[in-house]
Amino acid sequence: LLDLVGVGPQVASDLLIAAGSNPDRLKSEASFAALCGVSPVDASSGRQEHHRLNRGGDRQANAALYRIVIVRLRYHQPTIDYMERKLAEPRATRKGVIRCLKRYVAREIIGILRTPKQPTKKAA
């Protein structure tokens, strides 16, 4: 995790604690996003389809994802370009773009946590 842009020791530990000792128990990246509180919650009524912000989940993990996004918005050029491109769209807000980026980062992190570690060879 520490190889990712914006992930330091404190952020990595918060995310590892949220994922638990067995990240394979999470059925999908959407379940990890819900665990971190970055998944949209359906708030539709009738024919109007709306999603609102998920206020549940692990707040420390949500704050860790926020810190990653804020660091990336300052130092990671693809993230900066994405923010500029999205803000050029009508009705786009900085808060909404950060929400999308947190979901993207959550997807990236659960992918890393689920990849099997290569065993290191011990010297004889």
Short mmCIF file of N, CA and C in Angstrom, two decimals:
data_model
loop_
_atom_site.label_atom_id
_atom_site.label_comp_id
_atom_site.label_asym_id
_atom_site.label_seq_id
_atom_site.Cartn_x
_atom_site.Cartn_y
_atom_site.Cartn_z
N LEU A 1 0.81 -1.21 0.00
CA LEU A 1 0.00 0.00 0.00
C LEU A 1 0.85 1.26 0.00
N LEU A 2 2.00 1.19 0.63
CA LEU A 2 2.83 2.38 0.75
C LEU A 2 3.40 2.84 -0.59
N ASP A 3 3.32 2.00 -1.62
CA ASP A 3 3.81 2.40 -2.94
C ASP A 3 2.83 3.31 -3.67
N LEU A 4 1.59 3.39 -3.22
CA LEU A 4 0.60 4.24 -3.87
C LEU A 4 0.84 5.70 -3.53
N VAL A 5 0.50 6.57 -4.47
CA VAL A 5 0.63 8.01 -4.25
C VAL A 5 -0.36 8.44 -3.17
N GLY A 6 0.13 9.13 -2.16
CA GLY A 6 -0.73 9.66 -1.11
C GLY A 6 -0.95 8.74 0.07
N VAL A 7 -0.35 7.56 0.05
CA VAL A 7 -0.55 6.61 1.15
C VAL A 7 0.70 6.59 2.02
N GLY A 8 0.52 6.99 3.26
CA GLY A 8 1.59 6.95 4.25
C GLY A 8 1.32 5.86 5.26
N PRO A 9 2.16 5.75 6.28
CA PRO A 9 1.98 4.67 7.26
C PRO A 9 0.66 4.76 8.03
N GLN A 10 0.25 5.97 8.42
CA GLN A 10 -0.98 6.12 9.19
C GLN A 10 -2.20 5.77 8.34
N VAL A 11 -2.22 6.26 7.11
CA VAL A 11 -3.35 5.98 6.20
C VAL A 11 -3.41 4.50 5.89
N ALA A 12 -2.26 3.89 5.63
CA ALA A 12 -2.23 2.45 5.33
C ALA A 12 -2.73 1.64 6.52
N SER A 13 -2.34 2.02 7.72
CA SER A 13 -2.80 1.27 8.89
C SER A 13 -4.30 1.42 9.09
N ASP A 14 -4.84 2.62 8.86
CA ASP A 14 -6.30 2.82 8.98
C ASP A 14 -7.05 1.93 7.99
N LEU A 15 -6.55 1.84 6.77
CA LEU A 15 -7.22 1.04 5.75
C LEU A 15 -7.08 -0.46 6.02
N LEU A 16 -5.92 -0.87 6.51
CA LEU A 16 -5.73 -2.28 6.85
C LEU A 16 -6.61 -2.70 8.01
N ILE A 17 -6.78 -1.82 8.98
CA ILE A 17 -7.67 -2.11 10.11
C ILE A 17 -9.10 -2.24 9.62
N ALA A 18 -9.50 -1.36 8.70
CA ALA A 18 -10.87 -1.41 8.17
C ALA A 18 -11.11 -2.70 7.40
N ALA A 19 -10.13 -3.12 6.60
CA ALA A 19 -10.30 -4.33 5.80
C ALA A 19 -10.29 -5.58 6.67
N GLY A 20 -9.60 -5.53 7.79
CA GLY A 20 -9.54 -6.69 8.68
C GLY A 20 -8.45 -7.66 8.27
N SER A 21 -8.36 -8.74 9.02
CA SER A 21 -7.30 -9.71 8.77
C SER A 21 -7.58 -10.58 7.56
N ASN A 22 -8.82 -10.59 7.07
CA ASN A 22 -9.17 -11.41 5.92
C ASN A 22 -9.94 -10.56 4.90
N PRO A 23 -9.22 -9.83 4.03
CA PRO A 23 -9.92 -8.98 3.06
C PRO A 23 -10.73 -9.78 2.03
N ASP A 24 -10.50 -11.09 1.94
CA ASP A 24 -11.26 -11.90 0.99
C ASP A 24 -12.71 -12.11 1.46
N ARG A 25 -13.00 -11.77 2.71
CA ARG A 25 -14.38 -11.89 3.19
C ARG A 25 -15.29 -10.88 2.52
N LEU A 26 -14.70 -9.79 2.01
CA LEU A 26 -15.48 -8.79 1.30
C LEU A 26 -15.78 -9.33 -0.09
N LYS A 27 -17.04 -9.43 -0.42
CA LYS A 27 -17.44 -10.11 -1.65
C LYS A 27 -17.07 -9.34 -2.92
N SER A 28 -17.01 -8.01 -2.84
CA SER A 28 -16.70 -7.22 -4.03
C SER A 28 -16.07 -5.90 -3.59
N GLU A 29 -15.62 -5.14 -4.57
CA GLU A 29 -15.08 -3.83 -4.24
C GLU A 29 -16.18 -2.92 -3.73
N ALA A 30 -17.41 -3.18 -4.13
CA ALA A 30 -18.54 -2.38 -3.64
C ALA A 30 -18.76 -2.60 -2.15
N SER A 31 -18.52 -3.82 -1.67
CA SER A 31 -18.68 -4.07 -0.24
C SER A 31 -17.59 -3.37 0.56
N PHE A 32 -16.37 -3.28 0.01
CA PHE A 32 -15.32 -2.52 0.69
C PHE A 32 -15.65 -1.04 0.68
N ALA A 33 -16.20 -0.54 -0.43
CA ALA A 33 -16.59 0.86 -0.50
C ALA A 33 -17.69 1.17 0.52
N ALA A 34 -18.64 0.25 0.67
CA ALA A 34 -19.70 0.44 1.66
C ALA A 34 -19.12 0.39 3.07
N LEU A 35 -18.15 -0.49 3.30
CA LEU A 35 -17.50 -0.58 4.60
C LEU A 35 -16.79 0.72 4.95
N CYS A 36 -16.22 1.38 3.94
CA CYS A 36 -15.52 2.65 4.15
C CYS A 36 -16.46 3.85 4.10
N GLY A 37 -17.69 3.65 3.71
CA GLY A 37 -18.65 4.75 3.66
C GLY A 37 -18.52 5.62 2.43
N VAL A 38 -18.05 5.06 1.32
CA VAL A 38 -17.92 5.85 0.09
C VAL A 38 -18.83 5.35 -1.02
N SER A 39 -19.78 4.50 -0.69
CA SER A 39 -20.71 4.02 -1.71
C SER A 39 -21.96 4.90 -1.70
N PRO A 40 -22.57 5.11 -2.87
CA PRO A 40 -23.80 5.91 -2.90
C PRO A 40 -24.97 5.11 -2.34
N VAL A 41 -25.89 5.81 -1.70
CA VAL A 41 -27.09 5.19 -1.14
C VAL A 41 -28.26 5.66 -1.98
N ASP A 42 -29.09 4.71 -2.40
CA ASP A 42 -30.24 5.04 -3.23
C ASP A 42 -31.26 5.84 -2.42
N ALA A 43 -31.68 6.98 -2.96
CA ALA A 43 -32.68 7.82 -2.31
C ALA A 43 -33.76 8.19 -3.32
N SER A 44 -34.13 7.22 -4.15
CA SER A 44 -35.09 7.47 -5.22
C SER A 44 -36.51 7.50 -4.67
N SER A 45 -37.35 8.22 -5.38
CA SER A 45 -38.75 8.30 -5.02
C SER A 45 -39.55 8.39 -6.32
N GLY A 46 -40.39 7.41 -6.54
CA GLY A 46 -41.17 7.42 -7.78
C GLY A 46 -40.27 7.24 -8.99
N ARG A 47 -40.41 8.15 -9.95
CA ARG A 47 -39.60 8.05 -11.16
C ARG A 47 -38.30 8.83 -11.06
N GLN A 48 -38.11 9.56 -9.98
CA GLN A 48 -36.87 10.32 -9.80
C GLN A 48 -35.82 9.42 -9.17
N GLU A 49 -34.69 9.33 -9.86
CA GLU A 49 -33.60 8.51 -9.35
C GLU A 49 -32.53 9.42 -8.75
N HIS A 50 -32.26 9.25 -7.48
CA HIS A 50 -31.26 10.04 -6.79
C HIS A 50 -30.39 9.14 -5.93
N HIS A 51 -29.18 9.58 -5.72
CA HIS A 51 -28.29 8.92 -4.79
C HIS A 51 -27.79 9.97 -3.81
N ARG A 52 -27.66 9.57 -2.57
CA ARG A 52 -27.13 10.49 -1.58
C ARG A 52 -25.87 9.89 -0.97
N LEU A 53 -25.18 10.70 -0.21
CA LEU A 53 -23.93 10.30 0.40
C LEU A 53 -24.18 9.30 1.52
N ASN A 54 -23.37 8.26 1.56
CA ASN A 54 -23.45 7.26 2.62
C ASN A 54 -22.78 7.82 3.87
N ARG A 55 -23.55 7.98 4.93
CA ARG A 55 -23.01 8.51 6.18
C ARG A 55 -22.55 7.38 7.11
N GLY A 56 -22.75 6.15 6.71
CA GLY A 56 -22.34 5.02 7.53
C GLY A 56 -20.93 4.59 7.22
N GLY A 57 -20.57 3.45 7.70
CA GLY A 57 -19.26 2.90 7.41
C GLY A 57 -18.21 3.33 8.43
N ASP A 58 -17.02 2.88 8.21
CA ASP A 58 -15.89 3.16 9.08
C ASP A 58 -15.40 4.58 8.81
N ARG A 59 -15.55 5.48 9.76
CA ARG A 59 -15.21 6.88 9.55
C ARG A 59 -13.70 7.08 9.42
N GLN A 60 -12.91 6.28 10.13
CA GLN A 60 -11.46 6.41 10.00
C GLN A 60 -11.00 6.01 8.60
N ALA A 61 -11.60 4.96 8.05
CA ALA A 61 -11.25 4.55 6.69
C ALA A 61 -11.70 5.61 5.69
N ASN A 62 -12.86 6.20 5.91
CA ASN A 62 -13.35 7.25 5.03
C ASN A 62 -12.40 8.45 5.08
N ALA A 63 -11.95 8.81 6.27
CA ALA A 63 -11.02 9.92 6.41
C ALA A 63 -9.68 9.61 5.75
N ALA A 64 -9.25 8.35 5.82
CA ALA A 64 -8.00 7.94 5.18
C ALA A 64 -8.11 8.07 3.66
N LEU A 65 -9.24 7.64 3.10
CA LEU A 65 -9.45 7.79 1.65
C LEU A 65 -9.47 9.26 1.26
N TYR A 66 -10.08 10.10 2.09
CA TYR A 66 -10.12 11.54 1.82
C TYR A 66 -8.70 12.11 1.80
N ARG A 67 -7.86 11.70 2.77
CA ARG A 67 -6.49 12.20 2.80
C ARG A 67 -5.71 11.78 1.56
N ILE A 68 -5.93 10.56 1.09
CA ILE A 68 -5.26 10.10 -0.13
C ILE A 68 -5.67 10.98 -1.30
N VAL A 69 -6.97 11.24 -1.43
CA VAL A 69 -7.46 12.04 -2.56
C VAL A 69 -6.91 13.46 -2.50
N ILE A 70 -6.87 14.06 -1.32
CA ILE A 70 -6.37 15.43 -1.19
C ILE A 70 -4.89 15.51 -1.57
N VAL A 71 -4.10 14.53 -1.15
CA VAL A 71 -2.68 14.50 -1.53
C VAL A 71 -2.54 14.31 -3.03
N ARG A 72 -3.35 13.43 -3.61
CA ARG A 72 -3.27 13.20 -5.05
C ARG A 72 -3.69 14.43 -5.84
N LEU A 73 -4.64 15.19 -5.32
CA LEU A 73 -5.05 16.41 -6.02
C LEU A 73 -3.94 17.45 -6.03
N ARG A 74 -3.00 17.30 -5.16
CA ARG A 74 -1.90 18.25 -5.13
C ARG A 74 -0.68 17.77 -5.92
N TYR A 75 -0.41 16.46 -5.92
CA TYR A 75 0.85 15.96 -6.48
C TYR A 75 0.71 14.97 -7.63
N HIS A 76 -0.46 14.43 -7.90
CA HIS A 76 -0.64 13.37 -8.89
C HIS A 76 -1.32 13.95 -10.13
N GLN A 77 -0.58 14.09 -11.21
CA GLN A 77 -1.08 14.79 -12.40
C GLN A 77 -2.34 14.16 -13.00
N PRO A 78 -2.46 12.83 -13.12
CA PRO A 78 -3.72 12.29 -13.66
C PRO A 78 -4.93 12.65 -12.81
N THR A 79 -4.77 12.72 -11.50
CA THR A 79 -5.88 13.10 -10.62
C THR A 79 -6.22 14.57 -10.81
N ILE A 80 -5.21 15.41 -10.95
CA ILE A 80 -5.43 16.84 -11.19
C ILE A 80 -6.17 17.04 -12.50
N ASP A 81 -5.76 16.31 -13.54
CA ASP A 81 -6.43 16.42 -14.85
C ASP A 81 -7.87 15.96 -14.76
N TYR A 82 -8.14 14.89 -14.02
CA TYR A 82 -9.51 14.39 -13.86
C TYR A 82 -10.38 15.44 -13.17
N MET A 83 -9.85 16.06 -12.13
CA MET A 83 -10.60 17.09 -11.41
C MET A 83 -10.94 18.26 -12.34
N GLU A 84 -9.97 18.72 -13.11
CA GLU A 84 -10.23 19.84 -14.02
C GLU A 84 -11.26 19.46 -15.08
N ARG A 85 -11.15 18.25 -15.60
CA ARG A 85 -12.09 17.80 -16.64
C ARG A 85 -13.51 17.69 -16.08
N LYS A 86 -13.64 17.15 -14.88
CA LYS A 86 -14.97 16.99 -14.28
C LYS A 86 -15.58 18.33 -13.88
N LEU A 87 -14.76 19.26 -13.39
CA LEU A 87 -15.29 20.56 -12.98
C LEU A 87 -15.73 21.39 -14.18
N ALA A 88 -15.24 21.05 -15.37
CA ALA A 88 -15.69 21.75 -16.58
C ALA A 88 -17.10 21.33 -16.98
N GLU A 89 -17.56 20.19 -16.48
CA GLU A 89 -18.91 19.73 -16.80
C GLU A 89 -19.93 20.57 -16.03
N PRO A 90 -21.13 20.72 -16.60
CA PRO A 90 -22.16 21.49 -15.89
C PRO A 90 -22.63 20.75 -14.63
N ARG A 91 -22.93 21.51 -13.61
CA ARG A 91 -23.47 21.02 -12.33
C ARG A 91 -22.48 20.15 -11.55
N ALA A 92 -21.22 20.15 -11.92
CA ALA A 92 -20.22 19.38 -11.18
C ALA A 92 -19.68 20.24 -10.04
N THR A 93 -19.49 19.62 -8.89
CA THR A 93 -18.92 20.33 -7.74
C THR A 93 -17.64 19.64 -7.31
N ARG A 94 -16.81 20.38 -6.61
CA ARG A 94 -15.55 19.82 -6.11
C ARG A 94 -15.83 18.68 -5.14
N LYS A 95 -16.84 18.85 -4.31
CA LYS A 95 -17.21 17.82 -3.34
C LYS A 95 -17.65 16.53 -4.04
N GLY A 96 -18.41 16.67 -5.11
CA GLY A 96 -18.86 15.50 -5.86
C GLY A 96 -17.72 14.78 -6.55
N VAL A 97 -16.77 15.54 -7.07
CA VAL A 97 -15.61 14.92 -7.74
C VAL A 97 -14.75 14.20 -6.71
N ILE A 98 -14.58 14.78 -5.53
CA ILE A 98 -13.81 14.12 -4.47
C ILE A 98 -14.49 12.82 -4.07
N ARG A 99 -15.82 12.82 -4.03
CA ARG A 99 -16.57 11.60 -3.70
C ARG A 99 -16.28 10.51 -4.74
N CYS A 100 -16.26 10.87 -6.02
CA CYS A 100 -15.95 9.90 -7.07
C CYS A 100 -14.52 9.39 -6.94
N LEU A 101 -13.60 10.28 -6.62
CA LEU A 101 -12.21 9.88 -6.48
C LEU A 101 -12.01 8.96 -5.28
N LYS A 102 -12.74 9.19 -4.19
CA LYS A 102 -12.63 8.29 -3.03
C LYS A 102 -13.10 6.89 -3.40
N ARG A 103 -14.14 6.80 -4.19
CA ARG A 103 -14.62 5.48 -4.62
C ARG A 103 -13.57 4.80 -5.50
N TYR A 104 -12.93 5.57 -6.39
CA TYR A 104 -11.89 5.02 -7.24
C TYR A 104 -10.71 4.51 -6.40
N VAL A 105 -10.30 5.28 -5.42
CA VAL A 105 -9.18 4.88 -4.56
C VAL A 105 -9.54 3.63 -3.77
N ALA A 106 -10.78 3.54 -3.29
CA ALA A 106 -11.22 2.35 -2.56
C ALA A 106 -11.13 1.12 -3.46
N ARG A 107 -11.52 1.27 -4.72
CA ARG A 107 -11.44 0.16 -5.68
C ARG A 107 -9.99 -0.25 -5.90
N GLU A 108 -9.11 0.73 -5.98
CA GLU A 108 -7.69 0.47 -6.19
C GLU A 108 -7.08 -0.26 -4.97
N ILE A 109 -7.46 0.15 -3.79
CA ILE A 109 -6.89 -0.42 -2.56
C ILE A 109 -7.36 -1.85 -2.34
N ILE A 110 -8.64 -2.13 -2.54
CA ILE A 110 -9.11 -3.50 -2.32
C ILE A 110 -8.48 -4.44 -3.35
N GLY A 111 -8.18 -3.94 -4.54
CA GLY A 111 -7.47 -4.76 -5.52
C GLY A 111 -6.08 -5.14 -5.04
N ILE A 112 -5.41 -4.21 -4.40
CA ILE A 112 -4.07 -4.48 -3.88
C ILE A 112 -4.15 -5.43 -2.68
N LEU A 113 -5.13 -5.23 -1.82
CA LEU A 113 -5.24 -6.09 -0.64
C LEU A 113 -5.60 -7.53 -1.00
N ARG A 114 -6.28 -7.71 -2.10
CA ARG A 114 -6.70 -9.06 -2.50
C ARG A 114 -5.66 -9.81 -3.31
N THR A 115 -4.70 -9.13 -3.89
CA THR A 115 -3.70 -9.83 -4.69
C THR A 115 -2.85 -10.70 -3.77
N PRO A 116 -2.66 -11.96 -4.16
CA PRO A 116 -1.86 -12.84 -3.30
C PRO A 116 -0.41 -12.39 -3.27
N LYS A 117 0.15 -12.44 -2.09
CA LYS A 117 1.54 -12.05 -1.92
C LYS A 117 2.44 -13.17 -2.41
N GLN A 118 3.50 -12.80 -3.09
CA GLN A 118 4.47 -13.78 -3.55
C GLN A 118 5.34 -14.18 -2.36
N PRO A 119 5.44 -15.47 -2.08
CA PRO A 119 6.28 -15.88 -0.94
C PRO A 119 7.75 -15.57 -1.22
N THR A 120 8.41 -15.08 -0.21
CA THR A 120 9.83 -14.79 -0.36
C THR A 120 10.63 -16.05 -0.10
N LYS A 121 11.66 -16.24 -0.88
CA LYS A 121 12.50 -17.42 -0.72
C LYS A 121 13.49 -17.18 0.41
N LYS A 122 13.57 -18.13 1.31
CA LYS A 122 14.50 -18.03 2.42
C LYS A 122 15.85 -18.59 2.00
N ALA A 123 16.87 -17.89 2.41
CA ALA A 123 18.22 -18.36 2.10
C ALA A 123 18.55 -19.58 2.96
N ALA A 124 19.17 -20.58 2.35
CA ALA A 124 19.48 -21.81 3.09
C ALA A 124 20.78 -21.71 3.83
#
